[in-house]
Amino acid sequence: MITPRHTRLVRVDDLHAFRRAIARLVNTSDVVPSVPSVPTVVVPSRSAARQIAHIDIPHDAVTRDELYERFHARLSAPPRRLGSLEREVVAQGAARHAAAAIDDLPFRLRPGLIVEILRFYDHLRRQSQQVKRFEELIVHALGHDDVDDRAAQRMRQQTRFLASTFREYERRVAESGGLDEHALRDRLIAEAAIDPVRHVIVAVPDWIADPNGLFVADFDLLARIPGLARIDVVCTERILASGFHERLHNWLPGIEEIAASALDGFIAADAVKPVLVTPPGGAPDEPWWTLRDREEELVTFARRVLRPDVPPPGPARPELVEGRALRQFTALPPATPGSAISRPGERHAVVFKRPLPYLYIAAEVLPAAGLSFRTFDALPLAVEPGASAVDLALSAAAANFGRESLVALLRSPHFVFVTDGREVMRESMNALDRMLSDSRYLGELTKLESLLTDQDDGGARPALEAAIDAARELAPLIDAQPASHHVRRLLAFWESHLRPESHDDPLAGRERRARSAVRDALSALAGAHEAHDDPEWTIDELALAVRRTIEDHTFDVESSGDGVHLVDDQAARFGDFDDITIVGVVETDWPERPRRNIFYPPAILKSLGWPSEKDRRAAADANFLDLLGSSAQRTVISTFTLDDDALVSRSPQLDDIHRARLSTVAELPFDDAPVFFEEALWADSPAMERLDPAARTWAELRVSRSDPTVGAYHGHVPDWERSTDGVGTQTGWSVSALETYLDCPFKFFAQHVLKLEEEPDDEEVMDPRRQGQLVHEVFERFFAEWQNAGHRAITPENLDTARQLFAQVVDRALEALPEAEAGLERTRLLGSPAAAGLGEAVLRMEAERPTPVVERLLEHRLNGAFTIATATGPRTVTLRGKADRLDLLADGTFRLIDYKLGWPPNRTRALQLPIYSLCAEQRLASHRGRAWTLGEAAYLAFKGPKRVVPLFSAPAERDKVLAEAQQRVADTLDAIDRGEFPPTPDDVYRCETCTFASVCRKDYVGDV
Ligand code: SF4
């Protein structure tokens, strides 16, 4: 039975009338006088619903989805509604079923594709299309099967797959006993509710004019649902003219039309038109503000709202005057993020197309200017810290418990791990990190377990035990298992290790709600798979599904009840403001880009009822122009040029501003009164009274600290504790440490004075330090075996023997290494058909020299006091060092060799070869009963154009090179003694790979 109903279109001129018309319709909603009922107002979003919450007559503001929820709730004993996750899971099963029956499906069934399939199905059904009709229309549009067009054939195959998926989906939904939106619609039309909704006020257009609008099927439902007595569609003239008027008449034939002024009791306000506030000195044909980025937009907004030199529009409001008196900055109450701070901005709205990132930026910018704000949009759950902890557990399992991901899991502040009844502390985790790195652990539970020995582990044991326990709990996720098992296991791990909430934490409430939202989302995912489709998942599939589930959830953030309104453009239509600032009017956002259909081109979609781009653009322009005139007094429009450092273009809609016919007024130039906390802090006498206690403590510390021009600020530490250094001044610095000083004095300070540990680095191949150790060991072993075998010098005659022995030594040394790593090192040492290895360079170098070797000193230590010559005379210094190889030659000279894995050092800065040469001459003074002098010194370098790089190219150069190196050592030791450790790398690129960058004022590099 079709209920007689009154269906009206209420036409309004602008958004002022739009809001008053809605209020009036709610006020006069006695459709069946004897039956009390509350009118239902359909709005585009929750945020919009909150904007009309001020209407004091009871009403129910709902989104489209909530409208179905209300209808569903009024049926007697209805089947339950399937949630979006459940529907997705049903669709996954249906798609797999359909794909199994089709050969050569041209695409893979990824989770993202299932979402698109379901979205397409929903659109079809909301356009009142049935699956059979969809298939017929597409096949008809593509032509006959015998047409030899590969693209058309692919599309026909895709259509068969989609139609088959849709049918299977519908069968599975029916079988589940639940209802999706489409089945519910059929039921609502067939079955009368006991207490039906009597009056629906539709305050959204269709989905073509508003992405959250109603569809053909929704208007059809409203026209046919039993018990509904009145439908009022409220719409502005501009939106109607964009094409909605014609569509509405097609869907609701015979709809009555009235002007808002004809509504009972509607009071036409005085013609209200805001002025458009243009930037100071702006061009007349560009009445918008062009700012650098989104943050600058909000900064400028705050300055405008708070500027002291312009009276506020409208009647004087003493509290606003107080708030904008920034010179009274210190008189305002203390700032607490999200709390009411001051009254300015109460009647102001910042309007954006998309809430993010404006909501995040506003949380930084507005409170810093003493402005409170209120938000109405939900934030993504994925960015809540508690949700990110799920990701850590997934990453650890996906990386097979590799060091970095495992330690990151243990270190997460959201988790607590316990061994022997005590929480594992950070020191133990750091020790574990170092231990895993030293033992070359690259993942796998069994390898992790094998590290648990009785040996001294430097305090890593509690963390190691916790890591093993965690890995055992998560290890089953690595094997393929039913989806629901995986999700429940992950959830159980997350819940059992969550750190208990702290009652003192001001954010504990938010954290609790976020945790609850994560719990609900994962439980729903597991439940949906248990109920409908439980395929075997790998860890990658699990990670993808869990991340998508969390990313799809939003999270309501409690907002303060006053201050500036931060609203999206849909909600702004429903809000009543004196002053609106429309921000972010750039090409990528305004107009909103339609979501592209991935299955069919626009021409084919048109036959299914999809709108043309022209219709959509006309509606977007109409919405924009309506919005421009929606404030009571002032409108500002701003665009920006940089988005995440990428250039963006302004929106083409800015060129339509003149169509709104607003008068303009140029803003006066801003004065330089401080607006933000930091500006007050920059003053000669910083105002700290308004900072919260924690920030104030830090600010006072910063103010009281040393003058940035003094030396301490730039690495001058005259009183550094030399006595604490066991290897520094007493036993001498190692020559390689002095080279580090020459690389960068602050790096030396961090490494050798502060003794900070470098971050370990996991690589499939060896890091440079380990490579160096291996190379030294290999050469040391080779020459030891060479000498033990009775050989002395390597000559052209025994070169092949040397090569064979070297290859044997290399093979033995590489036995313990993983295959990939061993292959790389073998090539490095023994060479490849393309290039000779380092061994060949070493052997040849000796074979080509005529003077025989009488003794070889390998890894030869050079520690103690040495005399160096300096510009001020001879000087005794204590040094430590180890020469890679010293070959004593028959002519009383020696050859010094240094192996370099990378490029040979710059000879003007190098210390090791020249200083070792000098030290060796002094140490070998009576070795074998005679003196030894340096004959040759060379680097054997892995990288660079030459393998053998001599320290000096001619004997005449020798003395000069040695003299300069000695002076460098003297100068370096003096600088260390004076405590000069400035961040002055020899090359700024060194900072990019420096592991001490996080503790270094490298921003001063170049200043000192
Ligand atoms: S980051 Fe740069 S300046 Fe700082 S210690 Fe490292 S190399 Fe030196």
PDB file of N, CA and C in Angstrom, residues 90-125 129-139 142 151-172 596-601 604-605 608 610:
ATOM      1  N   VAL A  90      31.958 -10.860   2.771  1.00  0.00           N
ATOM      2  CA  VAL A  90      31.047 -11.625   1.906  1.00  0.00           C
ATOM      3  C   VAL A  90      31.451 -11.407   0.441  1.00  0.00           C
ATOM      4  N   ALA A  91      31.751 -10.160   0.106  1.00  0.00           N
ATOM      5  CA  ALA A  91      32.128  -9.854  -1.289  1.00  0.00           C
ATOM      6  C   ALA A  91      33.438 -10.540  -1.667  1.00  0.00           C
ATOM      7  N   GLN A  92      34.362 -10.643  -0.706  1.00  0.00           N
ATOM      8  CA  GLN A  92      35.635 -11.328  -0.989  1.00  0.00           C
ATOM      9  C   GLN A  92      35.380 -12.779  -1.390  1.00  0.00           C
ATOM     10  N   GLY A  93      34.542 -13.443  -0.578  1.00  0.00           N
ATOM     11  CA  GLY A  93      34.215 -14.844  -0.866  1.00  0.00           C
ATOM     12  C   GLY A  93      33.523 -14.969  -2.205  1.00  0.00           C
ATOM     13  N   ALA A  94      32.603 -14.043  -2.478  1.00  0.00           N
ATOM     14  CA  ALA A  94      31.849 -14.103  -3.736  1.00  0.00           C
ATOM     15  C   ALA A  94      32.781 -13.896  -4.925  1.00  0.00           C
ATOM     16  N   ALA A  95      33.716 -12.962  -4.783  1.00  0.00           N
ATOM     17  CA  ALA A  95      34.630 -12.674  -5.893  1.00  0.00           C
ATOM     18  C   ALA A  95      35.535 -13.876  -6.150  1.00  0.00           C
ATOM     19  N   ARG A  96      36.024 -14.506  -5.098  1.00  0.00           N
ATOM     20  CA  ARG A  96      36.878 -15.683  -5.302  1.00  0.00           C
ATOM     21  C   ARG A  96      36.098 -16.797  -5.992  1.00  0.00           C
ATOM     22  N   HIS A  97      34.841 -16.956  -5.562  1.00  0.00           N
ATOM     23  CA  HIS A  97      33.982 -17.974  -6.155  1.00  0.00           C
ATOM     24  C   HIS A  97      33.773 -17.692  -7.643  1.00  0.00           C
ATOM     25  N   ALA A  98      33.503 -16.441  -7.968  1.00  0.00           N
ATOM     26  CA  ALA A  98      33.267 -16.096  -9.383  1.00  0.00           C
ATOM     27  C   ALA A  98      34.550 -16.250 -10.192  1.00  0.00           C
ATOM     28  N   ALA A  99      35.676 -15.855  -9.599  1.00  0.00           N
ATOM     29  CA  ALA A  99      36.948 -15.913 -10.338  1.00  0.00           C
ATOM     30  C   ALA A  99      37.328 -17.355 -10.670  1.00  0.00           C
ATOM     31  N   ALA A 100      36.974 -18.277  -9.766  1.00  0.00           N
ATOM     32  CA  ALA A 100      37.342 -19.679  -9.982  1.00  0.00           C
ATOM     33  C   ALA A 100      36.668 -20.242 -11.232  1.00  0.00           C
ATOM     34  N   ALA A 101      35.553 -19.640 -11.607  1.00  0.00           N
ATOM     35  CA  ALA A 101      34.816 -20.173 -12.761  1.00  0.00           C
ATOM     36  C   ALA A 101      35.195 -19.487 -14.067  1.00  0.00           C
ATOM     37  N   ILE A 102      36.122 -18.529 -13.994  1.00  0.00           N
ATOM     38  CA  ILE A 102      36.477 -17.785 -15.216  1.00  0.00           C
ATOM     39  C   ILE A 102      37.958 -18.006 -15.529  1.00  0.00           C
ATOM     40  N   ASP A 103      38.210 -18.445 -16.775  1.00  0.00           N
ATOM     41  CA  ASP A 103      39.605 -18.650 -17.179  1.00  0.00           C
ATOM     42  C   ASP A 103      40.247 -17.307 -17.506  1.00  0.00           C
ATOM     43  N   ASP A 104      41.514 -17.217 -17.239  1.00  0.00           N
ATOM     44  CA  ASP A 104      42.305 -16.040 -17.622  1.00  0.00           C
ATOM     45  C   ASP A 104      41.686 -14.724 -17.184  1.00  0.00           C
ATOM     46  N   LEU A 105      41.315 -14.654 -15.936  1.00  0.00           N
ATOM     47  CA  LEU A 105      40.810 -13.372 -15.430  1.00  0.00           C
ATOM     48  C   LEU A 105      41.924 -12.342 -15.583  1.00  0.00           C
ATOM     49  N   PRO A 106      41.622 -11.180 -16.180  1.00  0.00           N
ATOM     50  CA  PRO A 106      42.727 -10.266 -16.516  1.00  0.00           C
ATOM     51  C   PRO A 106      43.296  -9.489 -15.321  1.00  0.00           C
ATOM     52  N   PHE A 107      42.886  -9.784 -14.119  1.00  0.00           N
ATOM     53  CA  PHE A 107      43.462  -9.078 -12.969  1.00  0.00           C
ATOM     54  C   PHE A 107      43.472  -9.998 -11.758  1.00  0.00           C
ATOM     55  N   ARG A 108      44.265  -9.595 -10.739  1.00  0.00           N
ATOM     56  CA  ARG A 108      44.325 -10.375  -9.499  1.00  0.00           C
ATOM     57  C   ARG A 108      43.355  -9.823  -8.487  1.00  0.00           C
ATOM     58  N   LEU A 109      42.831 -10.692  -7.634  1.00  0.00           N
ATOM     59  CA  LEU A 109      41.830 -10.246  -6.652  1.00  0.00           C
ATOM     60  C   LEU A 109      42.528  -9.709  -5.409  1.00  0.00           C
ATOM     61  N   ARG A 110      42.958  -8.479  -5.473  1.00  0.00           N
ATOM     62  CA  ARG A 110      43.578  -7.859  -4.310  1.00  0.00           C
ATOM     63  C   ARG A 110      42.485  -7.274  -3.433  1.00  0.00           C
ATOM     64  N   PRO A 111      42.793  -7.076  -2.114  1.00  0.00           N
ATOM     65  CA  PRO A 111      41.761  -6.524  -1.218  1.00  0.00           C
ATOM     66  C   PRO A 111      41.228  -5.184  -1.704  1.00  0.00           C
ATOM     67  N   GLY A 112      42.105  -4.337  -2.244  1.00  0.00           N
ATOM     68  CA  GLY A 112      41.648  -3.030  -2.723  1.00  0.00           C
ATOM     69  C   GLY A 112      40.639  -3.181  -3.846  1.00  0.00           C
ATOM     70  N   LEU A 113      40.802  -4.219  -4.645  1.00  0.00           N
ATOM     71  CA  LEU A 113      39.885  -4.440  -5.764  1.00  0.00           C
ATOM     72  C   LEU A 113      38.508  -4.856  -5.236  1.00  0.00           C
ATOM     73  N   ILE A 114      38.488  -5.650  -4.189  1.00  0.00           N
ATOM     74  CA  ILE A 114      37.199  -6.079  -3.621  1.00  0.00           C
ATOM     75  C   ILE A 114      36.403  -4.854  -3.160  1.00  0.00           C
ATOM     76  N   VAL A 115      37.109  -3.919  -2.554  1.00  0.00           N
ATOM     77  CA  VAL A 115      36.431  -2.700  -2.092  1.00  0.00           C
ATOM     78  C   VAL A 115      35.822  -1.963  -3.276  1.00  0.00           C
ATOM     79  N   GLU A 116      36.577  -1.894  -4.375  1.00  0.00           N
ATOM     80  CA  GLU A 116      36.056  -1.203  -5.565  1.00  0.00           C
ATOM     81  C   GLU A 116      34.874  -1.966  -6.155  1.00  0.00           C
ATOM     82  N   ILE A 117      34.940  -3.274  -6.150  1.00  0.00           N
ATOM     83  CA  ILE A 117      33.825  -4.075  -6.681  1.00  0.00           C
ATOM     84  C   ILE A 117      32.567  -3.802  -5.870  1.00  0.00           C
ATOM     85  N   LEU A 118      32.724  -3.785  -4.547  1.00  0.00           N
ATOM     86  CA  LEU A 118      31.556  -3.564  -3.690  1.00  0.00           C
ATOM     87  C   LEU A 118      31.016  -2.145  -3.857  1.00  0.00           C
ATOM     88  N   ARG A 119      31.952  -1.204  -3.995  1.00  0.00           N
ATOM     89  CA  ARG A 119      31.502   0.186  -4.190  1.00  0.00           C
ATOM     90  C   ARG A 119      30.727   0.310  -5.495  1.00  0.00           C
ATOM     91  N   PHE A 120      31.197  -0.348  -6.533  1.00  0.00           N
ATOM     92  CA  PHE A 120      30.523  -0.308  -7.831  1.00  0.00           C
ATOM     93  C   PHE A 120      29.141  -0.953  -7.731  1.00  0.00           C
ATOM     94  N   TYR A 121      29.085  -2.067  -7.042  1.00  0.00           N
ATOM     95  CA  TYR A 121      27.793  -2.748  -6.872  1.00  0.00           C
ATOM     96  C   TYR A 121      26.810  -1.829  -6.149  1.00  0.00           C
ATOM     97  N   ASP A 122      27.274  -1.200  -5.061  1.00  0.00           N
ATOM     98  CA  ASP A 122      26.391  -0.309  -4.306  1.00  0.00           C
ATOM     99  C   ASP A 122      25.878   0.830  -5.188  1.00  0.00           C
ATOM    100  N   HIS A 123      26.792   1.373  -6.003  1.00  0.00           N
ATOM    101  CA  HIS A 123      26.373   2.477  -6.876  1.00  0.00           C
ATOM    102  C   HIS A 123      25.311   2.029  -7.866  1.00  0.00           C
ATOM    103  N   LEU A 124      25.546   0.829  -8.414  1.00  0.00           N
ATOM    104  CA  LEU A 124      24.556   0.308  -9.373  1.00  0.00           C
ATOM    105  C   LEU A 124      23.184   0.182  -8.727  1.00  0.00           C
ATOM    106  N   ARG A 125      23.181  -0.443  -7.558  1.00  0.00           N
ATOM    107  CA  ARG A 125      21.901  -0.683  -6.900  1.00  0.00           C
ATOM    108  C   ARG A 125      21.263   0.617  -6.441  1.00  0.00           C
ATOM    109  N   GLN A 129      19.594   0.036 -10.478  1.00  0.00           N
ATOM    110  CA  GLN A 129      19.899  -0.958 -11.510  1.00  0.00           C
ATOM    111  C   GLN A 129      19.971  -2.329 -10.855  1.00  0.00           C
ATOM    112  N   GLN A 130      19.438  -3.337 -11.552  1.00  0.00           N
ATOM    113  CA  GLN A 130      19.586  -4.710 -11.099  1.00  0.00           C
ATOM    114  C   GLN A 130      20.776  -5.332 -11.823  1.00  0.00           C
ATOM    115  N   VAL A 131      21.291  -6.432 -11.280  1.00  0.00           N
ATOM    116  CA  VAL A 131      22.496  -7.036 -11.845  1.00  0.00           C
ATOM    117  C   VAL A 131      22.253  -7.483 -13.290  1.00  0.00           C
ATOM    118  N   LYS A 132      21.086  -8.080 -13.515  1.00  0.00           N
ATOM    119  CA  LYS A 132      20.791  -8.588 -14.871  1.00  0.00           C
ATOM    120  C   LYS A 132      20.802  -7.431 -15.879  1.00  0.00           C
ATOM    121  N   ARG A 133      20.173  -6.364 -15.460  1.00  0.00           N
ATOM    122  CA  ARG A 133      20.071  -5.207 -16.360  1.00  0.00           C
ATOM    123  C   ARG A 133      21.471  -4.618 -16.626  1.00  0.00           C
ATOM    124  N   PHE A 134      22.295  -4.585 -15.585  1.00  0.00           N
ATOM    125  CA  PHE A 134      23.676  -4.085 -15.737  1.00  0.00           C
ATOM    126  C   PHE A 134      24.414  -4.889 -16.797  1.00  0.00           C
ATOM    127  N   GLU A 135      24.295  -6.198 -16.701  1.00  0.00           N
ATOM    128  CA  GLU A 135      25.000  -7.059 -17.642  1.00  0.00           C
ATOM    129  C   GLU A 135      24.502  -6.815 -19.072  1.00  0.00           C
ATOM    130  N   GLU A 136      23.170  -6.710 -19.208  1.00  0.00           N
ATOM    131  CA  GLU A 136      22.599  -6.491 -20.545  1.00  0.00           C
ATOM    132  C   GLU A 136      23.075  -5.165 -21.131  1.00  0.00           C
ATOM    133  N   LEU A 137      23.067  -4.131 -20.285  1.00  0.00           N
ATOM    134  CA  LEU A 137      23.443  -2.809 -20.783  1.00  0.00           C
ATOM    135  C   LEU A 137      24.896  -2.773 -21.232  1.00  0.00           C
ATOM    136  N   ILE A 138      25.768  -3.391 -20.446  1.00  0.00           N
ATOM    137  CA  ILE A 138      27.194  -3.358 -20.800  1.00  0.00           C
ATOM    138  C   ILE A 138      27.439  -4.176 -22.063  1.00  0.00           C
ATOM    139  N   VAL A 139      26.855  -5.356 -22.117  1.00  0.00           N
ATOM    140  CA  VAL A 139      27.054  -6.209 -23.295  1.00  0.00           C
ATOM    141  C   VAL A 139      26.539  -5.483 -24.537  1.00  0.00           C
ATOM    142  N   LEU A 142      28.987  -2.801 -25.537  1.00  0.00           N
ATOM    143  CA  LEU A 142      30.261  -3.299 -26.073  1.00  0.00           C
ATOM    144  C   LEU A 142      30.123  -3.966 -27.432  1.00  0.00           C
ATOM    145  N   ALA A 151      40.187  -5.286 -26.456  1.00  0.00           N
ATOM    146  CA  ALA A 151      39.781  -4.487 -25.296  1.00  0.00           C
ATOM    147  C   ALA A 151      38.330  -4.789 -24.938  1.00  0.00           C
ATOM    148  N   ALA A 152      37.479  -4.896 -25.984  1.00  0.00           N
ATOM    149  CA  ALA A 152      36.060  -5.183 -25.731  1.00  0.00           C
ATOM    150  C   ALA A 152      35.908  -6.585 -25.144  1.00  0.00           C
ATOM    151  N   GLN A 153      36.718  -7.505 -25.622  1.00  0.00           N
ATOM    152  CA  GLN A 153      36.625  -8.874 -25.086  1.00  0.00           C
ATOM    153  C   GLN A 153      37.010  -8.920 -23.607  1.00  0.00           C
ATOM    154  N   ARG A 154      38.067  -8.186 -23.290  1.00  0.00           N
ATOM    155  CA  ARG A 154      38.483  -8.129 -21.880  1.00  0.00           C
ATOM    156  C   ARG A 154      37.369  -7.542 -21.020  1.00  0.00           C
ATOM    157  N   MET A 155      36.725  -6.516 -21.560  1.00  0.00           N
ATOM    158  CA  MET A 155      35.677  -5.858 -20.782  1.00  0.00           C
ATOM    159  C   MET A 155      34.445  -6.758 -20.644  1.00  0.00           C
ATOM    160  N   ARG A 156      34.181  -7.551 -21.691  1.00  0.00           N
ATOM    161  CA  ARG A 156      33.055  -8.496 -21.603  1.00  0.00           C
ATOM    162  C   ARG A 156      33.353  -9.551 -20.533  1.00  0.00           C
ATOM    163  N   GLN A 157      34.607  -9.999 -20.526  1.00  0.00           N
ATOM    164  CA  GLN A 157      34.997 -11.000 -19.521  1.00  0.00           C
ATOM    165  C   GLN A 157      34.915 -10.397 -18.108  1.00  0.00           C
ATOM    166  N   GLN A 158      35.340  -9.159 -18.001  1.00  0.00           N
ATOM    167  CA  GLN A 158      35.260  -8.469 -16.716  1.00  0.00           C
ATOM    168  C   GLN A 158      33.798  -8.319 -16.284  1.00  0.00           C
ATOM    169  N   THR A 159      32.940  -8.016 -17.253  1.00  0.00           N
ATOM    170  CA  THR A 159      31.520  -7.846 -16.935  1.00  0.00           C
ATOM    171  C   THR A 159      30.910  -9.153 -16.450  1.00  0.00           C
ATOM    172  N   ARG A 160      31.283 -10.251 -17.131  1.00  0.00           N
ATOM    173  CA  ARG A 160      30.771 -11.558 -16.696  1.00  0.00           C
ATOM    174  C   ARG A 160      31.226 -11.854 -15.266  1.00  0.00           C
ATOM    175  N   PHE A 161      32.499 -11.499 -15.000  1.00  0.00           N
ATOM    176  CA  PHE A 161      33.029 -11.737 -13.656  1.00  0.00           C
ATOM    177  C   PHE A 161      32.275 -10.880 -12.628  1.00  0.00           C
ATOM    178  N   LEU A 162      32.082  -9.605 -12.938  1.00  0.00           N
ATOM    179  CA  LEU A 162      31.416  -8.718 -11.968  1.00  0.00           C
ATOM    180  C   LEU A 162      29.973  -9.177 -11.733  1.00  0.00           C
ATOM    181  N   ALA A 163      29.276  -9.501 -12.822  1.00  0.00           N
ATOM    182  CA  ALA A 163      27.869  -9.912 -12.673  1.00  0.00           C
ATOM    183  C   ALA A 163      27.797 -11.200 -11.847  1.00  0.00           C
ATOM    184  N   SER A 164      28.730 -12.096 -12.111  1.00  0.00           N
ATOM    185  CA  SER A 164      28.730 -13.353 -11.368  1.00  0.00           C
ATOM    186  C   SER A 164      29.047 -13.101  -9.894  1.00  0.00           C
ATOM    187  N   THR A 165      30.001 -12.196  -9.637  1.00  0.00           N
ATOM    188  CA  THR A 165      30.335 -11.846  -8.248  1.00  0.00           C
ATOM    189  C   THR A 165      29.112 -11.231  -7.551  1.00  0.00           C
ATOM    190  N   PHE A 166      28.431 -10.327  -8.245  1.00  0.00           N
ATOM    191  CA  PHE A 166      27.277  -9.649  -7.634  1.00  0.00           C
ATOM    192  C   PHE A 166      26.177 -10.663  -7.278  1.00  0.00           C
ATOM    193  N   ARG A 167      25.940 -11.616  -8.216  1.00  0.00           N
ATOM    194  CA  ARG A 167      24.881 -12.612  -7.947  1.00  0.00           C
ATOM    195  C   ARG A 167      25.259 -13.479  -6.749  1.00  0.00           C
ATOM    196  N   GLU A 168      26.532 -13.899  -6.744  1.00  0.00           N
ATOM    197  CA  GLU A 168      26.990 -14.744  -5.636  1.00  0.00           C
ATOM    198  C   GLU A 168      26.943 -13.961  -4.321  1.00  0.00           C
ATOM    199  N   TYR A 169      27.281 -12.691  -4.405  1.00  0.00           N
ATOM    200  CA  TYR A 169      27.231 -11.842  -3.207  1.00  0.00           C
ATOM    201  C   TYR A 169      25.782 -11.785  -2.682  1.00  0.00           C
ATOM    202  N   GLU A 170      24.858 -11.561  -3.593  1.00  0.00           N
ATOM    203  CA  GLU A 170      23.453 -11.459  -3.171  1.00  0.00           C
ATOM    204  C   GLU A 170      22.975 -12.782  -2.573  1.00  0.00           C
ATOM    205  N   ARG A 171      23.421 -13.883  -3.182  1.00  0.00           N
ATOM    206  CA  ARG A 171      23.025 -15.191  -2.646  1.00  0.00           C
ATOM    207  C   ARG A 171      23.575 -15.367  -1.233  1.00  0.00           C
ATOM    208  N   ARG A 172      24.836 -14.981  -1.048  1.00  0.00           N
ATOM    209  CA  ARG A 172      25.463 -15.166   0.269  1.00  0.00           C
ATOM    210  C   ARG A 172      24.836 -14.246   1.314  1.00  0.00           C
ATOM    211  N   ARG A 596      37.362   7.965  -9.400  1.00  0.00           N
ATOM    212  CA  ARG A 596      37.326   7.363 -10.731  1.00  0.00           C
ATOM    213  C   ARG A 596      36.829   5.927 -10.650  1.00  0.00           C
ATOM    214  N   ASN A 597      35.961   5.558 -11.561  1.00  0.00           N
ATOM    215  CA  ASN A 597      35.525   4.171 -11.643  1.00  0.00           C
ATOM    216  C   ASN A 597      36.610   3.389 -12.376  1.00  0.00           C
ATOM    217  N   ILE A 598      37.105   2.309 -11.744  1.00  0.00           N
ATOM    218  CA  ILE A 598      38.253   1.610 -12.341  1.00  0.00           C
ATOM    219  C   ILE A 598      37.819   0.556 -13.354  1.00  0.00           C
ATOM    220  N   PHE A 599      36.500   0.326 -13.472  1.00  0.00           N
ATOM    221  CA  PHE A 599      36.069  -0.780 -14.331  1.00  0.00           C
ATOM    222  C   PHE A 599      35.676  -0.340 -15.744  1.00  0.00           C
ATOM    223  N   TYR A 600      35.014   0.802 -15.850  1.00  0.00           N
ATOM    224  CA  TYR A 600      34.482   1.198 -17.161  1.00  0.00           C
ATOM    225  C   TYR A 600      34.773   2.666 -17.447  1.00  0.00           C
ATOM    226  N   PRO A 601      34.913   2.994 -18.732  1.00  0.00           N
ATOM    227  CA  PRO A 601      35.105   4.402 -19.101  1.00  0.00           C
ATOM    228  C   PRO A 601      33.790   5.180 -18.965  1.00  0.00           C
ATOM    229  N   ILE A 604      30.594   4.350 -21.120  1.00  0.00           N
ATOM    230  CA  ILE A 604      29.805   3.158 -20.765  1.00  0.00           C
ATOM    231  C   ILE A 604      29.046   3.407 -19.466  1.00  0.00           C
ATOM    232  N   LEU A 605      29.690   4.090 -18.548  1.00  0.00           N
ATOM    233  CA  LEU A 605      29.015   4.354 -17.266  1.00  0.00           C
ATOM    234  C   LEU A 605      27.774   5.216 -17.465  1.00  0.00           C
ATOM    235  N   LEU A 608      24.662   3.523 -17.603  1.00  0.00           N
ATOM    236  CA  LEU A 608      24.197   2.978 -16.325  1.00  0.00           C
ATOM    237  C   LEU A 608      23.653   4.069 -15.409  1.00  0.00           C
ATOM    238  N   TRP A 610      25.369   7.013 -14.693  1.00  0.00           N
ATOM    239  CA  TRP A 610      26.415   7.841 -14.053  1.00  0.00           C
ATOM    240  C   TRP A 610      26.323   9.266 -14.601  1.00  0.00           C
TER     241      TRP A 610
END
